[in-house]
GROMACS .gro file of C-alpha atoms in nm:
model
  314
    1UNK     CA    1  -1.964 -10.834  -2.728
    2UNK     CA    2  -1.858 -10.588  -2.964
    3UNK     CA    3  -2.060 -10.318  -2.797
    4UNK     CA    4  -1.884 -10.345  -2.470
    5UNK     CA    5  -1.544 -10.192  -2.576
    6UNK     CA    6  -1.755  -9.921  -2.762
    7UNK     CA    7  -1.928  -9.819  -2.448
    8UNK     CA    8  -1.609  -9.802  -2.268
    9UNK     CA    9  -1.449  -9.579  -2.531
   10UNK     CA   10  -1.755  -9.361  -2.532
   11UNK     CA   11  -1.728  -9.324  -2.154
   12UNK     CA   12  -1.365  -9.247  -2.197
   13UNK     CA   13  -1.444  -8.989  -2.443
   14UNK     CA   14  -1.722  -8.834  -2.239
   15UNK     CA   15  -1.473  -8.823  -1.938
   16UNK     CA   16  -1.197  -8.659  -2.154
   17UNK     CA   17  -1.461  -8.400  -2.282
   18UNK     CA   18  -1.598  -8.325  -1.926
   19UNK     CA   19  -1.223  -8.281  -1.821
   20UNK     CA   20  -1.170  -8.057  -2.097
   21UNK     CA   21  -1.468  -7.849  -2.043
   22UNK     CA   22  -1.375  -7.830  -1.679
   23UNK     CA   23  -1.030  -7.702  -1.769
   24UNK     CA   24  -1.159  -7.447  -2.012
   25UNK     CA   25  -1.414  -7.315  -1.750
   26UNK     CA   26  -1.135  -7.288  -1.511
   27UNK     CA   27  -0.928  -7.096  -1.760
   28UNK     CA   28  -1.236  -6.875  -1.829
   29UNK     CA   29  -1.269  -6.815  -1.448
   30UNK     CA   30  -0.894  -6.703  -1.432
   31UNK     CA   31  -0.940  -6.475  -1.714
   32UNK     CA   32  -1.251  -6.317  -1.558
   33UNK     CA   33  -1.077  -6.242  -1.230
   34UNK     CA   34  -0.774  -6.110  -1.435
   35UNK     CA   35  -1.022  -5.885  -1.607
   36UNK     CA   36  -1.182  -5.781  -1.291
   37UNK     CA   37  -0.821  -5.713  -1.116
   38UNK     CA   38  -0.709  -5.505  -1.422
   39UNK     CA   39  -0.836  -5.162  -1.329
   40UNK     CA   40  -0.688  -5.191  -0.986
   41UNK     CA   41  -0.375  -5.274  -1.133
   42UNK     CA   42  -0.362  -4.959  -1.364
   43UNK     CA   43  -0.454  -4.734  -1.052
   44UNK     CA   44  -0.173  -4.893  -0.860
   45UNK     CA   45   0.070  -4.826  -1.164
   46UNK     CA   46  -0.028  -4.456  -1.196
   47UNK     CA   47   0.264  -4.226  -1.185
   48UNK     CA   48   0.340  -4.018  -0.891
   49UNK     CA   49   0.454  -3.742  -1.135
   50UNK     CA   50   0.113  -3.748  -1.298
   51UNK     CA   51  -0.079  -3.707  -0.963
   52UNK     CA   52   0.173  -3.425  -0.849
   53UNK     CA   53   0.099  -3.249  -1.182
   54UNK     CA   54  -0.267  -3.292  -1.122
   55UNK     CA   55  -0.232  -3.142  -0.769
   56UNK     CA   56  -0.021  -2.869  -0.930
   57UNK     CA   57  -0.280  -2.785  -1.169
   58UNK     CA   58  -0.567  -2.782  -0.951
   59UNK     CA   59  -0.378  -2.523  -0.718
   60UNK     CA   60  -0.311  -2.315  -1.037
   61UNK     CA   61  -0.672  -2.306  -1.101
   62UNK     CA   62  -0.756  -2.214  -0.764
   63UNK     CA   63  -0.515  -1.931  -0.749
   64UNK     CA   64  -0.642  -1.792  -1.074
   65UNK     CA   65  -1.008  -1.796  -0.935
   66UNK     CA   66  -0.886  -1.627  -0.629
   67UNK     CA   67  -0.692  -1.344  -0.814
   68UNK     CA   68  -0.992  -1.287  -1.043
   69UNK     CA   69  -1.213  -1.261  -0.740
   70UNK     CA   70  -0.978  -1.019  -0.588
   71UNK     CA   71  -0.943  -0.791  -0.906
   72UNK     CA   72  -1.318  -0.791  -0.918
   73UNK     CA   73  -1.338  -0.669  -0.566
   74UNK     CA   74  -1.086  -0.404  -0.625
   75UNK     CA   75  -1.273  -0.272  -0.923
   76UNK     CA   76  -1.607  -0.258  -0.720
   77UNK     CA   77  -1.430  -0.059  -0.441
   78UNK     CA   78  -1.258   0.189  -0.685
   79UNK     CA   79  -1.604   0.237  -0.843
   80UNK     CA   80  -1.764   0.316  -0.518
   81UNK     CA   81  -1.503   0.543  -0.425
   82UNK     CA   82  -1.513   0.730  -0.746
   83UNK     CA   83  -1.882   0.767  -0.709
   84UNK     CA   84  -1.871   0.853  -0.356
   85UNK     CA   85  -1.997   0.544  -0.203
   86UNK     CA   86  -1.883   0.401   0.116
   87UNK     CA   87  -1.546   0.212   0.104
   88UNK     CA   88  -1.602   0.014   0.424
   89UNK     CA   89  -1.658  -0.337   0.304
   90UNK     CA   90  -1.601  -0.596   0.563
   91UNK     CA   91  -1.581  -0.887   0.295
   92UNK     CA   92  -1.251  -0.736   0.169
   93UNK     CA   93  -0.945  -0.933   0.309
   94UNK     CA   94  -0.630  -0.778   0.411
   95UNK     CA   95  -0.455  -0.893   0.098
   96UNK     CA   96  -0.724  -0.724  -0.114
   97UNK     CA   97  -0.690  -0.407   0.093
   98UNK     CA   98  -0.304  -0.400   0.060
   99UNK     CA   99  -0.310  -0.461  -0.324
  100UNK     CA  100  -0.569  -0.176  -0.351
  101UNK     CA  101  -0.333   0.049  -0.155
  102UNK     CA  102  -0.050  -0.034  -0.369
  103UNK     CA  103  -0.231   0.037  -0.674
  104UNK     CA  104  -0.335   0.386  -0.549
  105UNK     CA  105  -0.005   0.473  -0.430
  106UNK     CA  106   0.152   0.367  -0.770
  107UNK     CA  107  -0.115   0.566  -0.947
  108UNK     CA  108  -0.009   0.863  -0.736
  109UNK     CA  109   0.350   0.855  -0.856
  110UNK     CA  110   0.224   0.921  -1.213
  111UNK     CA  111  -0.075   1.172  -1.154
  112UNK     CA  112  -0.067   1.275  -0.773
  113UNK     CA  113   0.009   1.615  -0.632
  114UNK     CA  114   0.401   1.612  -0.559
  115UNK     CA  115   0.531   1.668  -0.204
  116UNK     CA  116   0.879   1.667  -0.096
  117UNK     CA  117   1.031   1.661   0.257
  118UNK     CA  118   1.360   1.836   0.261
  119UNK     CA  119   1.588   1.660   0.504
  120UNK     CA  120   1.902   1.866   0.442
  121UNK     CA  121   1.876   2.015   0.786
  122UNK     CA  122   1.914   1.697   1.007
  123UNK     CA  123   2.287   1.756   1.089
  124UNK     CA  124   2.188   2.035   1.336
  125UNK     CA  125   1.943   1.818   1.518
  126UNK     CA  126   2.003   1.616   1.834
  127UNK     CA  127   1.939   1.242   1.856
  128UNK     CA  128   1.628   1.256   2.031
  129UNK     CA  129   1.517   1.523   1.760
  130UNK     CA  130   1.612   1.259   1.491
  131UNK     CA  131   1.398   1.007   1.664
  132UNK     CA  132   1.111   1.233   1.665
  133UNK     CA  133   1.129   1.315   1.290
  134UNK     CA  134   1.158   0.935   1.192
  135UNK     CA  135   0.848   0.896   1.389
  136UNK     CA  136   0.683   1.187   1.201
  137UNK     CA  137   0.785   1.032   0.856
  138UNK     CA  138   0.625   0.719   0.949
  139UNK     CA  139   0.309   0.869   1.034
  140UNK     CA  140   0.318   1.088   0.732
  141UNK     CA  141   0.350   0.793   0.519
  142UNK     CA  142   0.062   0.602   0.703
  143UNK     CA  143  -0.181   0.904   0.643
  144UNK     CA  144  -0.065   0.882   0.260
  145UNK     CA  145  -0.139   0.512   0.238
  146UNK     CA  146  -0.492   0.569   0.392
  147UNK     CA  147  -0.571   0.884   0.168
  148UNK     CA  148  -0.828   0.867  -0.127
  149UNK     CA  149  -0.600   1.098  -0.317
  150UNK     CA  150  -0.233   1.019  -0.197
  151UNK     CA  151   0.038   1.244  -0.286
  152UNK     CA  152   0.352   1.134  -0.487
  153UNK     CA  153   0.610   1.173  -0.209
  154UNK     CA  154   0.981   1.237  -0.204
  155UNK     CA  155   1.247   1.235   0.060
  156UNK     CA  156   1.539   1.436  -0.041
  157UNK     CA  157   1.893   1.476   0.098
  158UNK     CA  158   1.843   1.150   0.283
  159UNK     CA  159   2.198   0.973   0.295
  160UNK     CA  160   2.241   0.620   0.360
  161UNK     CA  161   2.507   0.693   0.620
  162UNK     CA  162   2.295   0.953   0.811
  163UNK     CA  163   2.154   0.913   1.163
  164UNK     CA  164   1.811   0.956   1.025
  165UNK     CA  165   1.823   0.675   0.769
  166UNK     CA  166   1.951   0.429   1.049
  167UNK     CA  167   1.673   0.552   1.273
  168UNK     CA  168   1.399   0.514   1.010
  169UNK     CA  169   1.530   0.156   0.957
  170UNK     CA  170   1.534   0.088   1.322
  171UNK     CA  171   1.171   0.218   1.405
  172UNK     CA  172   1.027   0.041   1.095
  173UNK     CA  173   1.106  -0.272   0.924
  174UNK     CA  174   0.920  -0.198   0.629
  175UNK     CA  175   1.075   0.145   0.556
  176UNK     CA  176   1.274   0.041   0.234
  177UNK     CA  177   0.949  -0.081   0.111
  178UNK     CA  178   0.772   0.248   0.128
  179UNK     CA  179   0.611   0.356  -0.203
  180UNK     CA  180   0.789   0.700  -0.228
  181UNK     CA  181   1.114   0.839  -0.396
  182UNK     CA  182   1.429   0.844  -0.167
  183UNK     CA  183   1.719   1.009  -0.280
  184UNK     CA  184   2.043   1.187  -0.159
  185UNK     CA  185   1.981   1.457  -0.408
  186UNK     CA  186   1.835   1.812  -0.339
  187UNK     CA  187   1.499   1.920  -0.431
  188UNK     CA  188   1.658   2.152  -0.691
  189UNK     CA  189   1.832   1.857  -0.863
  190UNK     CA  190   1.482   1.699  -0.921
  191UNK     CA  191   1.254   1.998  -0.987
  192UNK     CA  192   1.300   2.334  -1.167
  193UNK     CA  193   1.302   2.635  -0.907
  194UNK     CA  194   1.006   2.796  -1.062
  195UNK     CA  195   0.784   2.498  -0.994
  196UNK     CA  196   0.891   2.489  -0.609
  197UNK     CA  197   0.674   2.623  -0.324
  198UNK     CA  198   0.852   2.588   0.019
  199UNK     CA  199   0.617   2.583   0.303
  200UNK     CA  200   0.737   2.767   0.611
  201UNK     CA  201   0.541   2.938   0.878
  202UNK     CA  202   0.758   3.246   0.838
  203UNK     CA  203   0.633   3.322   0.480
  204UNK     CA  204   0.452   3.635   0.411
  205UNK     CA  205   0.217   3.478   0.131
  206UNK     CA  206  -0.056   3.225   0.245
  207UNK     CA  207  -0.109   2.924   0.054
  208UNK     CA  208  -0.457   2.938  -0.121
  209UNK     CA  209  -0.468   2.634  -0.360
  210UNK     CA  210  -0.272   2.325  -0.456
  211UNK     CA  211  -0.165   2.320  -0.819
  212UNK     CA  212  -0.075   2.005  -1.000
  213UNK     CA  213   0.222   2.146  -1.171
  214UNK     CA  214   0.379   2.264  -0.831
  215UNK     CA  215   0.603   2.065  -0.592
  216UNK     CA  216   0.536   2.155  -0.223
  217UNK     CA  217   0.832   2.108   0.010
  218UNK     CA  218   0.812   2.058   0.390
  219UNK     CA  219   1.115   2.113   0.583
  220UNK     CA  220   1.214   1.798   0.765
  221UNK     CA  221   1.302   1.944   1.097
  222UNK     CA  222   1.230   1.902   1.462
  223UNK     CA  223   1.375   2.185   1.673
  224UNK     CA  224   1.316   2.174   2.041
  225UNK     CA  225   1.525   2.470   2.098
  226UNK     CA  226   1.289   2.690   1.883
  227UNK     CA  227   1.544   2.840   1.660
  228UNK     CA  228   1.401   3.122   1.454
  229UNK     CA  229   1.327   3.093   1.066
  230UNK     CA  230   1.536   2.771   0.991
  231UNK     CA  231   1.299   2.653   0.716
  232UNK     CA  232   1.269   3.030   0.597
  233UNK     CA  233   1.646   3.056   0.565
  234UNK     CA  234   1.661   2.720   0.394
  235UNK     CA  235   1.399   2.833   0.135
  236UNK     CA  236   1.601   3.157   0.085
  237UNK     CA  237   1.909   2.978   0.023
  238UNK     CA  238   1.725   2.781  -0.248
  239UNK     CA  239   1.594   3.090  -0.401
  240UNK     CA  240   1.239   2.950  -0.442
  241UNK     CA  241   0.879   3.079  -0.372
  242UNK     CA  242   0.767   3.048  -0.010
  243UNK     CA  243   0.400   3.010   0.143
  244UNK     CA  244   0.259   2.935   0.477
  245UNK     CA  245  -0.067   2.754   0.592
  246UNK     CA  246  -0.360   3.023   0.596
  247UNK     CA  247  -0.374   2.997   0.973
  248UNK     CA  248  -0.413   3.372   1.014
  249UNK     CA  249  -0.698   3.370   0.742
  250UNK     CA  250  -0.899   3.088   0.908
  251UNK     CA  251  -0.810   3.073   1.275
  252UNK     CA  252  -0.797   3.316   1.589
  253UNK     CA  253  -0.611   3.292   1.906
  254UNK     CA  254  -0.802   3.146   2.202
  255UNK     CA  255  -0.753   3.224   2.572
  256UNK     CA  256  -0.557   2.977   2.768
  257UNK     CA  257  -0.406   2.986   3.116
  258UNK     CA  258  -0.039   2.999   2.990
  259UNK     CA  259  -0.120   3.238   2.706
  260UNK     CA  260   0.059   3.012   2.467
  261UNK     CA  261  -0.005   3.042   2.085
  262UNK     CA  262   0.224   2.864   1.832
  263UNK     CA  263   0.193   2.801   1.456
  264UNK     CA  264   0.493   2.578   1.434
  265UNK     CA  265   0.350   2.215   1.336
  266UNK     CA  266   0.509   1.878   1.302
  267UNK     CA  267   0.578   1.751   0.941
  268UNK     CA  268   0.297   1.491   0.966
  269UNK     CA  269   0.041   1.756   1.090
  270UNK     CA  270   0.114   1.997   0.816
  271UNK     CA  271   0.073   1.690   0.568
  272UNK     CA  272  -0.265   1.570   0.741
  273UNK     CA  273  -0.396   1.922   0.682
  274UNK     CA  274  -0.299   1.939   0.318
  275UNK     CA  275  -0.456   1.593   0.241
  276UNK     CA  276  -0.793   1.691   0.422
  277UNK     CA  277  -0.777   2.000   0.195
  278UNK     CA  278  -0.728   1.794  -0.124
  279UNK     CA  279  -1.031   1.586  -0.010
  280UNK     CA  280  -1.267   1.873   0.103
  281UNK     CA  281  -1.145   2.189  -0.092
  282UNK     CA  282  -1.191   2.376   0.260
  283UNK     CA  283  -0.911   2.513   0.470
  284UNK     CA  284  -1.177   2.557   0.757
  285UNK     CA  285  -1.236   2.185   0.767
  286UNK     CA  286  -0.881   2.087   0.712
  287UNK     CA  287  -0.745   2.314   0.991
  288UNK     CA  288  -1.045   2.223   1.241
  289UNK     CA  289  -0.973   1.856   1.185
  290UNK     CA  290  -0.578   1.853   1.238
  291UNK     CA  291  -0.444   2.196   1.382
  292UNK     CA  292  -0.361   2.071   1.756
  293UNK     CA  293  -0.566   2.229   2.021
  294UNK     CA  294  -0.285   2.281   2.257
  295UNK     CA  295  -0.121   2.531   2.005
  296UNK     CA  296  -0.380   2.807   2.114
  297UNK     CA  297  -0.584   2.865   1.810
  298UNK     CA  298  -0.932   2.777   1.698
  299UNK     CA  299  -1.107   2.802   1.368
  300UNK     CA  300  -1.316   3.126   1.311
  301UNK     CA  301  -1.651   3.016   1.150
  302UNK     CA  302  -1.804   3.288   0.943
  303UNK     CA  303  -1.688   3.652   1.012
  304UNK     CA  304  -1.485   3.848   0.770
  305UNK     CA  305  -1.231   3.543   0.677
  306UNK     CA  306  -1.199   3.445   0.321
  307UNK     CA  307  -1.435   3.159   0.191
  308UNK     CA  308  -1.293   2.819   0.151
  309UNK     CA  309  -1.114   2.776  -0.191
  310UNK     CA  310  -1.182   2.503  -0.416
  311UNK     CA  311  -0.894   2.259  -0.509
  312UNK     CA  312  -0.839   2.240  -0.892
  313UNK     CA  313  -0.847   1.868  -0.968
  314UNK     CA  314  -0.727   1.900  -1.320
   0.00000   0.00000   0.00000
């Protein structure tokens, strides 16, 4: 009889033990689920600021890689140009080409040949002539941007209240960003008179070479009434040396129905001739490339004309 209660107590103990084990297993199951859910909660609790900083850092790294690549492309292109290689690289982006152009123009402001457009004669010009001159200045700057050896350009006697200044702003939104020096001062305020050579078609002496220590002046003038010797008189007023393009030395008149012959060129046409001479060292090539056919002159190949001179580069 004594064994009966003992069995009951053992059964109760066994039941209690099983219940406790079940509770412990249930708690373990909860802990496991909690452990499995923990990474998800951490991800959900991740700060937005951290995510934003991560994206910013990735953009920063991408920008650095892009700049490094562009710098490498610019160096490669400059090496090709210095060695005489082709500069036509279809892989270059507009941004890279623009950066290369800015670098080249900035370098020209330190080491390039100096050329100044004298704008002191615009008061005697009509509105139509002012508009044409503004267009010529735009084309002149465009040629300089494309040049392998650009000039250091100056626009002198350019007043902000002048008609020409307003017209340049109207015709080109980027005028104020031109990589050139614009000033209301005269060329004599900027350069010693002995270093100035004023280019005028009425000068007696022909220009033979371009010298790095000289400053070449172009008269900023459009004259549809064909007044005589305006740029010559301006150079005489400044008491500076004068020279003309060597048209007589390298060109001859050609027959035409109107018997028309003129040596008067637009500002940008003279500039293009000077640029080509800088690249080739040949007046023949420069005049043949840029002297307008309608002016009634053609290049004389061979004959008794002087040989092409070589531009001193140092």
